[in-house]
mmCIF file of C-alpha atoms and ligand atoms in Angstrom:
data_model
loop_
_atom_site.group_PDB
_atom_site.id
_atom_site.type_symbol
_atom_site.label_atom_id
_atom_site.label_comp_id
_atom_site.label_asym_id
_atom_site.label_seq_id
_atom_site.Cartn_x
_atom_site.Cartn_y
_atom_site.Cartn_z
ATOM 1 C CA UNK S 813 -0.177 0.000 -0.226
ATOM 2 C CA UNK S 814 1.478 3.406 -1.011
ATOM 3 C CA UNK S 815 0.995 6.111 1.285
ATOM 4 C CA UNK S 816 1.184 9.361 0.559
ATOM 5 C CA UNK S 817 2.002 12.098 3.645
ATOM 6 C CA UNK S 818 1.299 15.437 4.051
ATOM 7 C CA UNK S 819 2.651 16.992 7.333
ATOM 8 C CA UNK S 820 0.161 19.327 9.264
ATOM 9 C CA UNK S 821 2.170 22.709 8.778
ATOM 10 C CA UNK S 822 0.199 23.351 12.473
ATOM 11 C CA UNK S 823 0.587 20.924 14.378
ATOM 12 C CA UNK S 824 -0.457 21.280 18.503
ATOM 13 C CA UNK S 825 2.565 23.065 20.651
ATOM 14 C CA UNK S 826 4.676 20.449 23.024
ATOM 15 C CA UNK S 827 3.215 23.051 25.338
ATOM 16 C CA UNK S 828 -0.308 22.486 24.912
ATOM 17 C CA UNK S 829 -0.073 18.831 23.761
ATOM 18 C CA UNK S 830 1.408 18.322 27.500
ATOM 19 C CA UNK S 831 -1.518 19.659 28.478
ATOM 20 C CA UNK S 832 -3.989 17.511 27.200
ATOM 21 C CA UNK S 833 -1.750 14.245 28.169
ATOM 22 C CA UNK S 834 -1.951 15.205 31.203
ATOM 23 C CA UNK S 835 -5.762 14.898 31.680
ATOM 24 C CA UNK S 836 -6.884 13.577 28.279
ATOM 25 C CA UNK S 837 -10.587 12.074 29.066
ATOM 26 C CA UNK S 838 -12.013 10.005 26.360
ATOM 27 C CA UNK S 839 -12.373 11.176 23.244
ATOM 28 C CA UNK S 840 -12.130 14.972 22.939
ATOM 29 C CA UNK S 841 -9.049 15.919 21.663
ATOM 30 C CA UNK S 842 -7.713 14.424 18.473
ATOM 31 C CA UNK S 843 -3.869 14.491 17.177
ATOM 32 C CA UNK S 844 -2.539 16.250 14.449
ATOM 33 C CA UNK S 845 -2.696 13.554 11.085
ATOM 34 C CA UNK S 846 -5.524 11.198 9.946
ATOM 35 C CA UNK S 847 -5.565 8.635 7.324
ATOM 36 C CA UNK S 848 -7.590 8.445 4.382
ATOM 37 C CA UNK S 849 -8.607 5.864 1.362
ATOM 38 C CA UNK S 850 -11.295 5.610 -1.184
ATOM 39 C CA UNK S 851 -12.872 2.632 -2.932
ATOM 40 C CA UNK S 852 -14.486 2.500 -6.020
ATOM 41 C CA UNK S 853 -15.229 -0.348 -7.890
ATOM 42 C CA UNK S 854 -13.048 0.646 -11.243
ATOM 43 C CA UNK S 855 -9.986 1.602 -8.804
ATOM 44 C CA UNK S 856 -10.416 -0.856 -5.667
ATOM 45 C CA UNK S 857 -8.553 0.826 -2.740
ATOM 46 C CA UNK S 858 -6.798 4.160 -3.700
ATOM 47 C CA UNK S 859 -5.533 7.277 -2.519
ATOM 48 C CA UNK S 860 -4.491 6.132 -0.106
ATOM 49 C CA UNK S 861 -2.979 9.136 2.531
ATOM 50 C CA UNK S 862 -2.398 11.354 5.758
ATOM 51 C CA UNK S 863 -3.066 14.153 5.555
ATOM 52 C CA UNK S 864 -3.640 17.180 7.729
ATOM 53 C CA UNK S 865 -6.176 16.288 11.069
ATOM 54 C CA UNK S 866 -9.521 18.406 10.022
ATOM 55 C CA UNK S 867 -13.474 18.324 8.956
ATOM 56 C CA UNK S 868 -14.124 16.971 5.871
ATOM 57 C CA UNK S 869 -16.803 17.960 3.110
ATOM 58 C CA UNK S 870 -19.393 16.185 2.395
ATOM 59 C CA UNK S 871 -22.272 16.575 0.231
ATOM 60 C CA UNK S 872 -25.828 16.825 1.503
ATOM 61 C CA UNK S 873 -26.438 14.059 -0.693
ATOM 62 C CA UNK S 874 -24.160 11.418 0.960
ATOM 63 C CA UNK S 875 -24.846 8.170 1.705
ATOM 64 C CA UNK S 876 -23.905 7.603 4.998
ATOM 65 C CA UNK S 877 -26.089 11.046 6.281
ATOM 66 C CA UNK S 878 -28.853 8.894 4.868
ATOM 67 C CA UNK S 879 -28.990 5.421 5.753
ATOM 68 C CA UNK S 880 -25.998 5.403 8.146
ATOM 69 C CA UNK S 881 -24.154 2.804 5.849
ATOM 70 C CA UNK S 882 -21.101 2.826 8.093
ATOM 71 C CA UNK S 883 -18.634 0.225 10.000
ATOM 72 C CA UNK S 884 -15.993 1.099 12.890
ATOM 73 C CA UNK S 885 -13.192 -0.080 14.688
ATOM 74 C CA UNK S 886 -11.876 1.109 18.430
ATOM 75 C CA UNK S 887 -8.423 0.125 19.621
ATOM 76 C CA UNK S 888 -5.674 1.274 21.899
ATOM 77 C CA UNK S 889 -1.692 1.636 20.841
ATOM 78 C CA UNK S 890 0.351 1.569 24.199
ATOM 79 C CA UNK S 891 3.288 2.959 25.179
ATOM 80 C CA UNK S 892 5.621 0.424 26.864
ATOM 81 C CA UNK S 893 8.226 1.969 29.276
ATOM 82 C CA UNK S 894 11.369 1.426 27.418
ATOM 83 C CA UNK S 895 9.459 3.855 25.222
ATOM 84 C CA UNK S 896 8.651 1.815 22.262
ATOM 85 C CA UNK S 897 4.858 1.630 20.879
ATOM 86 C CA UNK S 898 2.384 -1.593 20.507
ATOM 87 C CA UNK S 899 -0.498 -2.281 19.629
ATOM 88 C CA UNK S 900 -2.937 -4.891 21.069
ATOM 89 C CA UNK S 901 -4.522 -8.489 18.604
ATOM 90 C CA UNK S 902 -4.745 -5.365 16.012
ATOM 91 C CA UNK S 903 -5.559 -8.110 12.807
ATOM 92 C CA UNK S 904 -8.307 -9.180 15.235
ATOM 93 C CA UNK S 905 -9.612 -5.557 14.473
ATOM 94 C CA UNK S 906 -9.312 -5.909 11.423
ATOM 95 C CA UNK S 907 -11.052 -8.964 11.046
ATOM 96 C CA UNK S 908 -14.298 -7.996 12.765
ATOM 97 C CA UNK S 909 -13.979 -4.987 10.077
ATOM 98 C CA UNK S 910 -14.093 -7.222 7.593
ATOM 99 C CA UNK S 911 -16.990 -9.081 8.915
ATOM 100 C CA UNK S 912 -18.643 -5.608 9.672
ATOM 101 C CA UNK S 913 -18.082 -4.820 5.914
ATOM 102 C CA UNK S 914 -19.568 -8.008 5.000
ATOM 103 C CA UNK S 915 -23.040 -7.209 7.053
ATOM 104 C CA UNK S 916 -22.881 -3.770 5.698
ATOM 105 C CA UNK S 917 -22.723 -4.293 2.365
ATOM 106 C CA UNK S 918 -19.195 -2.537 2.252
ATOM 107 C CA UNK S 919 -16.024 -3.400 0.353
ATOM 108 C CA UNK S 920 -13.023 -5.623 2.393
ATOM 109 C CA UNK S 921 -9.974 -3.758 3.161
ATOM 110 C CA UNK S 922 -7.912 -6.189 3.878
ATOM 111 C CA UNK S 923 -6.348 -7.297 6.823
ATOM 112 C CA UNK S 924 -2.546 -5.884 6.308
ATOM 113 C CA UNK S 925 -3.366 -2.653 4.664
ATOM 114 C CA UNK S 926 -5.806 -2.038 7.704
ATOM 115 C CA UNK S 927 -2.800 -3.068 10.381
ATOM 116 C CA UNK S 928 -0.463 -0.900 7.867
ATOM 117 C CA UNK S 929 -3.107 1.810 8.316
ATOM 118 C CA UNK S 930 -2.986 2.462 11.888
ATOM 119 C CA UNK S 931 0.652 1.565 12.001
ATOM 120 C CA UNK S 932 1.206 4.967 9.965
ATOM 121 C CA UNK S 933 -1.003 7.204 11.681
ATOM 122 C CA UNK S 934 0.234 5.882 15.404
ATOM 123 C CA UNK S 935 4.078 6.416 13.422
ATOM 124 C CA UNK S 936 3.436 9.896 12.282
ATOM 125 C CA UNK S 937 1.253 11.152 15.138
ATOM 126 C CA UNK S 938 3.903 9.380 18.048
ATOM 127 C CA UNK S 939 3.995 11.775 20.358
ATOM 128 C CA UNK S 940 0.652 11.464 20.576
ATOM 129 C CA UNK S 941 0.702 8.779 22.600
ATOM 130 C CA UNK S 942 0.855 8.777 26.523
ATOM 131 C CA UNK S 943 3.153 7.422 29.136
ATOM 132 C CA UNK S 944 1.141 5.258 31.110
ATOM 133 C CA UNK S 945 1.175 5.478 35.077
ATOM 134 C CA UNK S 946 -0.113 2.034 36.873
ATOM 135 C CA UNK S 947 -3.289 2.612 37.582
ATOM 136 C CA UNK S 948 -3.958 5.548 35.045
ATOM 137 C CA UNK S 949 -3.421 3.264 32.262
ATOM 138 C CA UNK S 950 -3.296 6.398 29.598
ATOM 139 C CA UNK S 951 -3.043 4.946 25.684
ATOM 140 C CA UNK S 952 -3.984 6.079 22.320
ATOM 141 C CA UNK S 953 -7.494 5.393 21.163
ATOM 142 C CA UNK S 954 -7.608 4.768 17.571
ATOM 143 C CA UNK S 955 -11.295 4.553 15.335
ATOM 144 C CA UNK S 956 -11.214 3.070 11.985
ATOM 145 C CA UNK S 957 -13.947 4.105 10.589
ATOM 146 C CA UNK S 958 -15.752 3.500 7.073
ATOM 147 C CA UNK S 959 -18.183 5.036 5.423
ATOM 148 C CA UNK S 960 -20.623 5.260 2.045
ATOM 149 C CA UNK S 961 -19.109 8.216 0.791
ATOM 150 C CA UNK S 962 -21.041 8.026 -2.639
ATOM 151 C CA UNK S 963 -23.254 10.982 -3.673
ATOM 152 C CA UNK S 964 -26.628 8.885 -4.292
ATOM 153 C CA UNK S 965 -30.325 9.002 -2.477
ATOM 154 C CA UNK S 966 -30.990 5.429 -3.895
ATOM 155 C CA UNK S 967 -30.969 2.619 -1.532
ATOM 156 C CA UNK S 968 -28.146 0.006 -2.198
ATOM 157 C CA UNK S 969 -24.421 -0.197 -1.565
ATOM 158 C CA UNK S 970 -22.118 2.758 -1.650
ATOM 159 C CA UNK S 971 -19.964 3.128 -4.625
ATOM 160 C CA UNK S 972 -18.151 5.273 -3.189
ATOM 161 C CA UNK S 973 -16.475 4.464 -0.193
ATOM 162 C CA UNK S 974 -14.319 6.084 2.312
ATOM 163 C CA UNK S 975 -11.589 4.613 5.075
ATOM 164 C CA UNK S 976 -10.473 6.930 7.644
ATOM 165 C CA UNK S 977 -8.431 6.461 11.087
ATOM 166 C CA UNK S 978 -8.292 8.906 13.475
ATOM 167 C CA UNK S 979 -6.365 8.661 16.854
ATOM 168 C CA UNK S 980 -7.164 10.327 20.299
ATOM 169 C CA UNK S 981 -5.108 10.118 23.767
ATOM 170 C CA UNK S 982 -7.264 8.605 26.498
ATOM 171 C CA UNK S 983 -7.827 7.928 30.216
ATOM 172 C CA UNK S 984 -10.056 5.860 31.824
ATOM 173 C CA UNK S 985 -13.480 6.166 29.949
ATOM 174 C CA UNK S 986 -15.567 6.585 32.914
ATOM 175 C CA UNK S 987 -15.287 9.292 34.942
ATOM 176 C CA UNK S 988 -13.553 8.784 37.877
ATOM 177 C CA UNK S 989 -11.119 6.498 36.957
ATOM 178 C CA UNK S 990 -12.349 2.428 37.595
ATOM 179 C CA UNK S 991 -14.800 2.491 40.074
ATOM 180 C CA UNK S 992 -17.298 -0.067 39.904
ATOM 181 C CA UNK S 993 -20.306 0.934 37.376
ATOM 182 C CA UNK S 994 -24.215 0.988 37.732
ATOM 183 C CA UNK S 995 -26.176 -0.283 35.441
ATOM 184 C CA UNK S 996 -29.420 0.143 34.564
ATOM 185 C CA UNK S 997 -31.695 -3.213 32.642
ATOM 186 C CA UNK S 998 -33.803 -1.990 29.851
ATOM 187 C CA UNK S 999 -36.665 -3.640 29.603
ATOM 188 C CA UNK S 1000 -38.370 -1.810 26.382
ATOM 189 C CA UNK S 1001 -35.888 -1.334 24.035
ATOM 190 C CA UNK S 1002 -33.243 -3.515 22.579
ATOM 191 C CA UNK S 1003 -30.183 -3.463 20.721
ATOM 192 C CA UNK S 1004 -30.448 -6.749 17.826
ATOM 193 C CA UNK S 1005 -32.262 -9.433 16.786
ATOM 194 C CA UNK S 1006 -31.712 -11.871 14.573
ATOM 195 C CA UNK S 1007 -30.248 -11.560 11.579
ATOM 196 C CA UNK S 1008 -29.735 -7.851 12.056
ATOM 197 C CA UNK S 1009 -26.694 -5.990 12.719
ATOM 198 C CA UNK S 1010 -26.017 -6.531 16.473
ATOM 199 C CA UNK S 1011 -22.895 -8.692 15.863
ATOM 200 C CA UNK S 1012 -21.382 -5.476 13.332
ATOM 201 C CA UNK S 1013 -19.876 -2.620 14.590
ATOM 202 C CA UNK S 1014 -21.710 0.015 13.080
ATOM 203 C CA UNK S 1015 -23.049 3.421 14.165
ATOM 204 C CA UNK S 1016 -26.715 2.507 13.533
ATOM 205 C CA UNK S 1017 -26.115 -0.284 16.800
ATOM 206 C CA UNK S 1018 -25.233 2.839 19.175
ATOM 207 C CA UNK S 1019 -27.456 5.291 17.685
ATOM 208 C CA UNK S 1020 -30.271 2.853 19.000
ATOM 209 C CA UNK S 1021 -28.240 2.618 22.144
ATOM 210 C CA UNK S 1022 -28.788 6.481 22.949
ATOM 211 C CA UNK S 1023 -32.268 6.926 24.211
ATOM 212 C CA UNK S 1024 -31.876 3.737 26.208
ATOM 213 C CA UNK S 1025 -28.454 5.300 27.469
ATOM 214 C CA UNK S 1026 -30.437 8.240 28.159
ATOM 215 C CA UNK S 1027 -32.861 6.341 30.473
ATOM 216 C CA UNK S 1028 -29.978 4.504 32.300
ATOM 217 C CA UNK S 1029 -28.429 8.239 33.111
ATOM 218 C CA UNK S 1030 -31.833 9.427 34.364
ATOM 219 C CA UNK S 1031 -31.781 6.441 36.752
ATOM 220 C CA UNK S 1032 -28.279 7.560 37.393
ATOM 221 C CA UNK S 1033 -26.390 4.509 36.263
ATOM 222 C CA UNK S 1034 -23.567 4.705 33.687
ATOM 223 C CA UNK S 1035 -24.450 2.436 31.143
ATOM 224 C CA UNK S 1036 -27.301 -0.133 29.855
ATOM 225 C CA UNK S 1037 -27.581 -3.035 29.926
ATOM 226 C CA UNK S 1038 -29.308 -4.771 27.256
ATOM 227 C CA UNK S 1039 -32.043 -8.498 27.402
ATOM 228 C CA UNK S 1040 -32.778 -10.162 23.887
ATOM 229 C CA UNK S 1041 -35.350 -9.318 21.700
ATOM 230 C CA UNK S 1042 -37.493 -12.196 21.059
ATOM 231 C CA UNK S 1043 -37.421 -13.098 24.889
ATOM 232 C CA UNK S 1044 -36.662 -10.489 26.491
ATOM 233 C CA UNK S 1045 -35.471 -13.019 28.983
ATOM 234 C CA UNK S 1046 -31.172 -13.401 28.193
ATOM 235 C CA UNK S 1047 -28.426 -10.803 28.816
ATOM 236 C CA UNK S 1048 -26.705 -9.743 25.721
ATOM 237 C CA UNK S 1049 -24.502 -6.605 26.704
ATOM 238 C CA UNK S 1050 -24.311 -3.141 27.985
ATOM 239 C CA UNK S 1051 -24.081 -0.534 25.649
ATOM 240 C CA UNK S 1052 -20.388 -0.601 24.684
ATOM 241 C CA UNK S 1053 -18.654 -3.221 26.803
ATOM 242 C CA UNK S 1054 -19.355 -7.433 27.146
ATOM 243 C CA UNK S 1055 -20.341 -8.960 30.740
ATOM 244 C CA UNK S 1056 -19.131 -11.184 32.756
ATOM 245 C CA UNK S 1057 -20.091 -12.951 35.535
ATOM 246 C CA UNK S 1058 -17.232 -14.982 38.347
ATOM 247 C CA UNK S 1059 -18.951 -17.959 40.362
ATOM 248 C CA UNK S 1060 -17.839 -18.891 43.694
ATOM 249 C CA UNK S 1061 -17.144 -22.416 41.698
ATOM 250 C CA UNK S 1062 -14.340 -21.233 39.822
ATOM 251 C CA UNK S 1063 -16.392 -20.590 37.308
ATOM 252 C CA UNK S 1064 -16.411 -17.356 34.766
ATOM 253 C CA UNK S 1065 -19.463 -17.048 32.183
ATOM 254 C CA UNK S 1066 -20.125 -14.393 30.003
ATOM 255 C CA UNK S 1067 -23.272 -14.297 27.073
ATOM 256 C CA UNK S 1068 -23.463 -15.876 23.952
ATOM 257 C CA UNK S 1069 -26.385 -15.384 21.742
ATOM 258 C CA UNK S 1070 -24.772 -14.864 18.376
ATOM 259 C CA UNK S 1071 -26.741 -10.980 18.787
ATOM 260 C CA UNK S 1072 -23.840 -9.838 20.274
ATOM 261 C CA UNK S 1073 -21.070 -7.331 19.331
ATOM 262 C CA UNK S 1074 -18.051 -10.189 20.716
ATOM 263 C CA UNK S 1075 -14.799 -8.125 22.152
ATOM 264 C CA UNK S 1076 -11.623 -8.603 21.800
ATOM 265 C CA UNK S 1077 -11.329 -8.190 24.613
ATOM 266 C CA UNK S 1078 -13.329 -10.314 25.648
ATOM 267 C CA UNK S 1079 -11.847 -13.080 23.942
ATOM 268 C CA UNK S 1080 -8.559 -12.126 25.814
ATOM 269 C CA UNK S 1081 -10.118 -12.506 28.993
ATOM 270 C CA UNK S 1082 -11.647 -16.382 27.543
ATOM 271 C CA UNK S 1083 -8.087 -17.391 27.144
ATOM 272 C CA UNK S 1084 -6.425 -15.944 30.251
ATOM 273 C CA UNK S 1085 -9.023 -17.013 32.752
ATOM 274 C CA UNK S 1086 -8.168 -20.366 31.091
ATOM 275 C CA UNK S 1087 -5.168 -20.270 31.159
ATOM 276 C CA UNK S 1088 -5.142 -19.179 34.888
ATOM 277 C CA UNK S 1089 -7.444 -22.366 35.454
ATOM 278 C CA UNK S 1090 -10.993 -21.013 35.867
ATOM 279 C CA UNK S 1091 -13.809 -22.606 33.604
ATOM 280 C CA UNK S 1092 -15.121 -20.363 31.096
ATOM 281 C CA UNK S 1093 -18.442 -20.182 29.745
ATOM 282 C CA UNK S 1094 -19.854 -18.265 26.702
ATOM 283 C CA UNK S 1095 -23.761 -19.368 26.853
ATOM 284 C CA UNK S 1096 -27.379 -17.742 27.676
ATOM 285 C CA UNK S 1097 -27.531 -16.355 30.754
ATOM 286 C CA UNK S 1098 -31.081 -15.535 31.901
ATOM 287 C CA UNK S 1099 -31.317 -12.382 33.977
ATOM 288 C CA UNK S 1100 -32.859 -14.079 36.800
ATOM 289 C CA UNK S 1101 -29.760 -16.045 36.554
ATOM 290 C CA UNK S 1102 -28.265 -13.112 37.917
ATOM 291 C CA UNK S 1103 -30.310 -11.060 40.265
ATOM 292 C CA UNK S 1104 -30.696 -14.862 42.178
ATOM 293 C CA UNK S 1105 -26.389 -15.422 41.681
ATOM 294 C CA UNK S 1106 -25.792 -12.709 43.190
ATOM 295 C CA UNK S 1107 -28.779 -12.947 46.535
ATOM 296 C CA UNK S 1108 -27.802 -16.782 46.587
ATOM 297 C CA UNK S 1109 -24.170 -15.458 46.551
ATOM 298 C CA UNK S 1110 -23.491 -18.551 43.746
ATOM 299 C CA UNK S 1111 -22.565 -14.882 41.231
ATOM 300 C CA UNK S 1112 -19.523 -13.389 43.373
ATOM 301 C CA UNK S 1113 -18.799 -10.592 40.937
ATOM 302 C CA UNK S 1114 -19.443 -9.206 37.735
ATOM 303 C CA UNK S 1115 -17.143 -7.121 35.160
ATOM 304 C CA UNK S 1116 -17.789 -5.148 31.851
ATOM 305 C CA UNK S 1117 -14.676 -5.025 29.665
ATOM 306 C CA UNK S 1118 -14.029 -3.443 26.067
ATOM 307 C CA UNK S 1119 -11.355 -1.588 24.090
ATOM 308 C CA UNK S 1120 -12.554 1.643 25.806
ATOM 309 C CA UNK S 1121 -13.550 0.072 29.626
ATOM 310 C CA UNK S 1122 -10.803 -2.074 30.119
ATOM 311 C CA UNK S 1123 -12.301 -3.869 32.741
ATOM 312 C CA UNK S 1124 -14.489 -2.144 34.983
ATOM 313 C CA UNK S 1125 -16.165 -3.688 37.695
ATOM 314 C CA UNK S 1126 -20.330 -4.226 37.824
ATOM 315 C CA UNK S 1127 -21.477 -2.592 41.357
ATOM 316 C CA UNK S 1128 -24.802 -2.777 41.033
ATOM 317 C CA UNK S 1129 -28.044 -3.191 38.844
ATOM 318 C CA UNK S 1130 -31.030 -1.575 38.970
ATOM 319 C CA UNK S 1131 -34.554 -2.725 37.292
ATOM 320 C CA UNK S 1132 -37.954 -0.586 37.658
ATOM 321 C CA UNK S 1133 -38.543 -2.141 40.972
ATOM 322 C CA UNK S 1134 -35.315 -3.070 42.070
ATOM 323 C CA UNK S 1135 -31.850 -3.614 42.645
ATOM 324 C CA UNK S 1136 -28.799 -5.818 43.437
ATOM 325 C CA UNK S 1137 -25.613 -4.990 44.097
ATOM 326 C CA UNK S 1138 -22.375 -6.934 43.516
ATOM 327 C CA UNK S 1139 -19.027 -5.875 45.748
ATOM 328 C CA UNK S 1140 -15.584 -5.398 43.440
ATOM 329 C CA UNK S 1141 -13.832 -9.032 43.594
ATOM 330 C CA UNK S 1142 -10.092 -10.256 43.422
ATOM 331 C CA UNK S 1143 -10.756 -12.211 40.198
ATOM 332 C CA UNK S 1144 -11.583 -8.638 38.335
ATOM 333 C CA UNK S 1145 -8.579 -6.793 39.500
ATOM 334 C CA UNK S 1146 -6.455 -9.543 38.774
ATOM 335 C CA UNK S 1147 -7.886 -10.185 35.170
ATOM 336 C CA UNK S 1148 -8.031 -6.474 35.475
ATOM 337 C CA UNK S 1149 -3.777 -6.524 35.945
ATOM 338 C CA UNK S 1150 -3.262 -9.877 33.892
ATOM 339 C CA UNK S 1151 -4.454 -7.979 30.886
ATOM 340 C CA UNK S 1152 -2.926 -3.825 31.548
ATOM 341 C CA UNK S 1153 0.418 -5.644 32.330
ATOM 342 C CA UNK S 1154 0.635 -7.791 29.095
ATOM 343 C CA UNK S 1155 -0.793 -4.378 27.318
ATOM 344 C CA UNK S 1156 1.788 -2.006 29.137
ATOM 345 C CA UNK S 1157 4.562 -4.174 28.664
ATOM 346 C CA UNK S 1158 4.983 -5.518 32.519
ATOM 347 C CA UNK S 1159 4.142 -9.251 31.620
ATOM 348 C CA UNK S 1160 5.192 -11.539 29.075
ATOM 349 C CA UNK S 1161 3.747 -11.499 26.214
ATOM 350 C CA UNK S 1162 2.687 -15.345 26.595
ATOM 351 C CA UNK S 1163 0.150 -15.389 23.495
ATOM 352 C CA UNK S 1164 2.204 -13.636 21.136
ATOM 353 C CA UNK S 1165 -1.000 -10.827 21.038
ATOM 354 C CA UNK S 1166 1.680 -7.555 21.003
ATOM 355 C CA UNK S 1167 2.039 -5.740 17.973
ATOM 356 C CA UNK S 1168 4.962 -3.281 17.435
ATOM 357 C CA UNK S 1169 4.380 -0.626 16.089
ATOM 358 C CA UNK S 1170 7.671 1.544 17.018
HETATM 359 N N1 LIG L 938 -19.730 -4.565 22.360
HETATM 360 C C1 LIG L 938 -19.905 -3.093 22.615
HETATM 361 C C2 LIG L 938 -21.578 -2.893 22.252
HETATM 362 C C3 LIG L 938 -18.746 -2.321 22.347
HETATM 363 O O1 LIG L 938 -19.212 -1.067 21.848
HETATM 364 C C4 LIG L 938 -17.777 -2.758 22.477
HETATM 365 C C5 LIG L 938 -16.459 -2.045 22.346
HETATM 366 O O2 LIG L 938 -15.744 -2.005 21.320
HETATM 367 C C6 LIG L 938 -17.893 -4.222 22.647
HETATM 368 C C7 LIG L 938 -18.350 -4.850 23.347
HETATM 369 C C8 LIG L 938 -15.964 -4.753 23.272
HETATM 370 O O3 LIG L 938 -15.311 -4.774 22.358
HETATM 371 P P1 LIG L 938 -13.228 -4.577 22.411
HETATM 372 O O4 LIG L 938 -13.312 -5.706 23.525
HETATM 373 O O5 LIG L 938 -13.451 -5.138 20.751
HETATM 374 O O6 LIG L 938 -13.021 -3.778 22.460
HETATM 375 C C1 LIG L 939 -15.046 0.778 22.399
HETATM 376 O O1 LIG L 939 -14.866 0.400 23.545
HETATM 377 O O2 LIG L 939 -13.984 0.880 21.361
HETATM 378 C C2 LIG L 939 -15.852 1.531 21.913
HETATM 379 O O3 LIG L 939 -16.209 1.570 20.649
HETATM 380 C C3 LIG L 939 -16.973 1.719 22.415
HETATM 381 C C4 LIG L 939 -17.842 3.173 23.204
HETATM 382 C C5 LIG L 939 -18.733 2.886 24.160
HETATM 383 C C6 LIG L 939 -15.969 3.649 22.906
#
């Protein structure tokens, strides 16, 4: 892949960058450059470039603005103590974007090109990769995305597609850092149905989560829990993360329904937990199992996980008419530490998951 580069003539000053990296928040500040590639049926992927970060002009009839033909990914670059910079299982993000692309009727971007695009952006904006301190785990959040950029109001797969990568320094996703979150059980909204887009990472799934997420905020909760669309009985996932249940007998259980977004963090935790001797189960989990399991002491800990959330303990579940609380516990803490130590190069990478960028 030939990438042409136009350097930003006005990069953020070192002083301003230091201020930003001291308290980056999540998804607020963006690096000096962005990666762009375009696709047409005749030319395939072409016009591959890095240019100064900035607004893009779109015709009002651009298809994505009307029919939401869009997919995205979320991943991070981590700075290790020796100054080197690494990503975590980037080929998994590339493969998931390809699966999302098939569902959204997009052309596929080859795995190597996806990884090369991310690497190229991180390399040019290297100074934006924060130095992490144990506990704050700052990193550079990377957002690859693809959208229907054809100017056409007919409803069909776009014949002009744009792929971009932007990046944003990130601290903890939830305000207040790593502390137990409260979840709101949505009984009136669902996220995905059979044959729908639940397993794809596409903007529409997040648009549909916003009303229930607003309901969650009103109830004093941080995230919404979705149940399956057909029976309203089985736990799927949260608005932006997967969920795990720790059992007193040493099992670690996570929902599998065919309609969730299968997280790379989720897959990694399943492997790390199995290696540590936990018995892992991917299966349907009924909401009563949560409510009753905590009450009976069978479920001892619950945590959410994802690229943005890393591993976050779940402190409480609220629903219309009740609530159930879980304490933060040692299994969550240990799995979190195992994962972040690996990502930040503080532990041996026994699975070969880290990819060096610089
Ligand atoms: N589920 C949803 C709906 C998400 O948005 C995310 C975040 O990307 C995840 C799960 C976790 O996926 P990953 O671990 O790959 O970040
Ligand atoms: C991610 O974890 O990468 C996501 O896309 C989730 C979103 C809540 C930021």
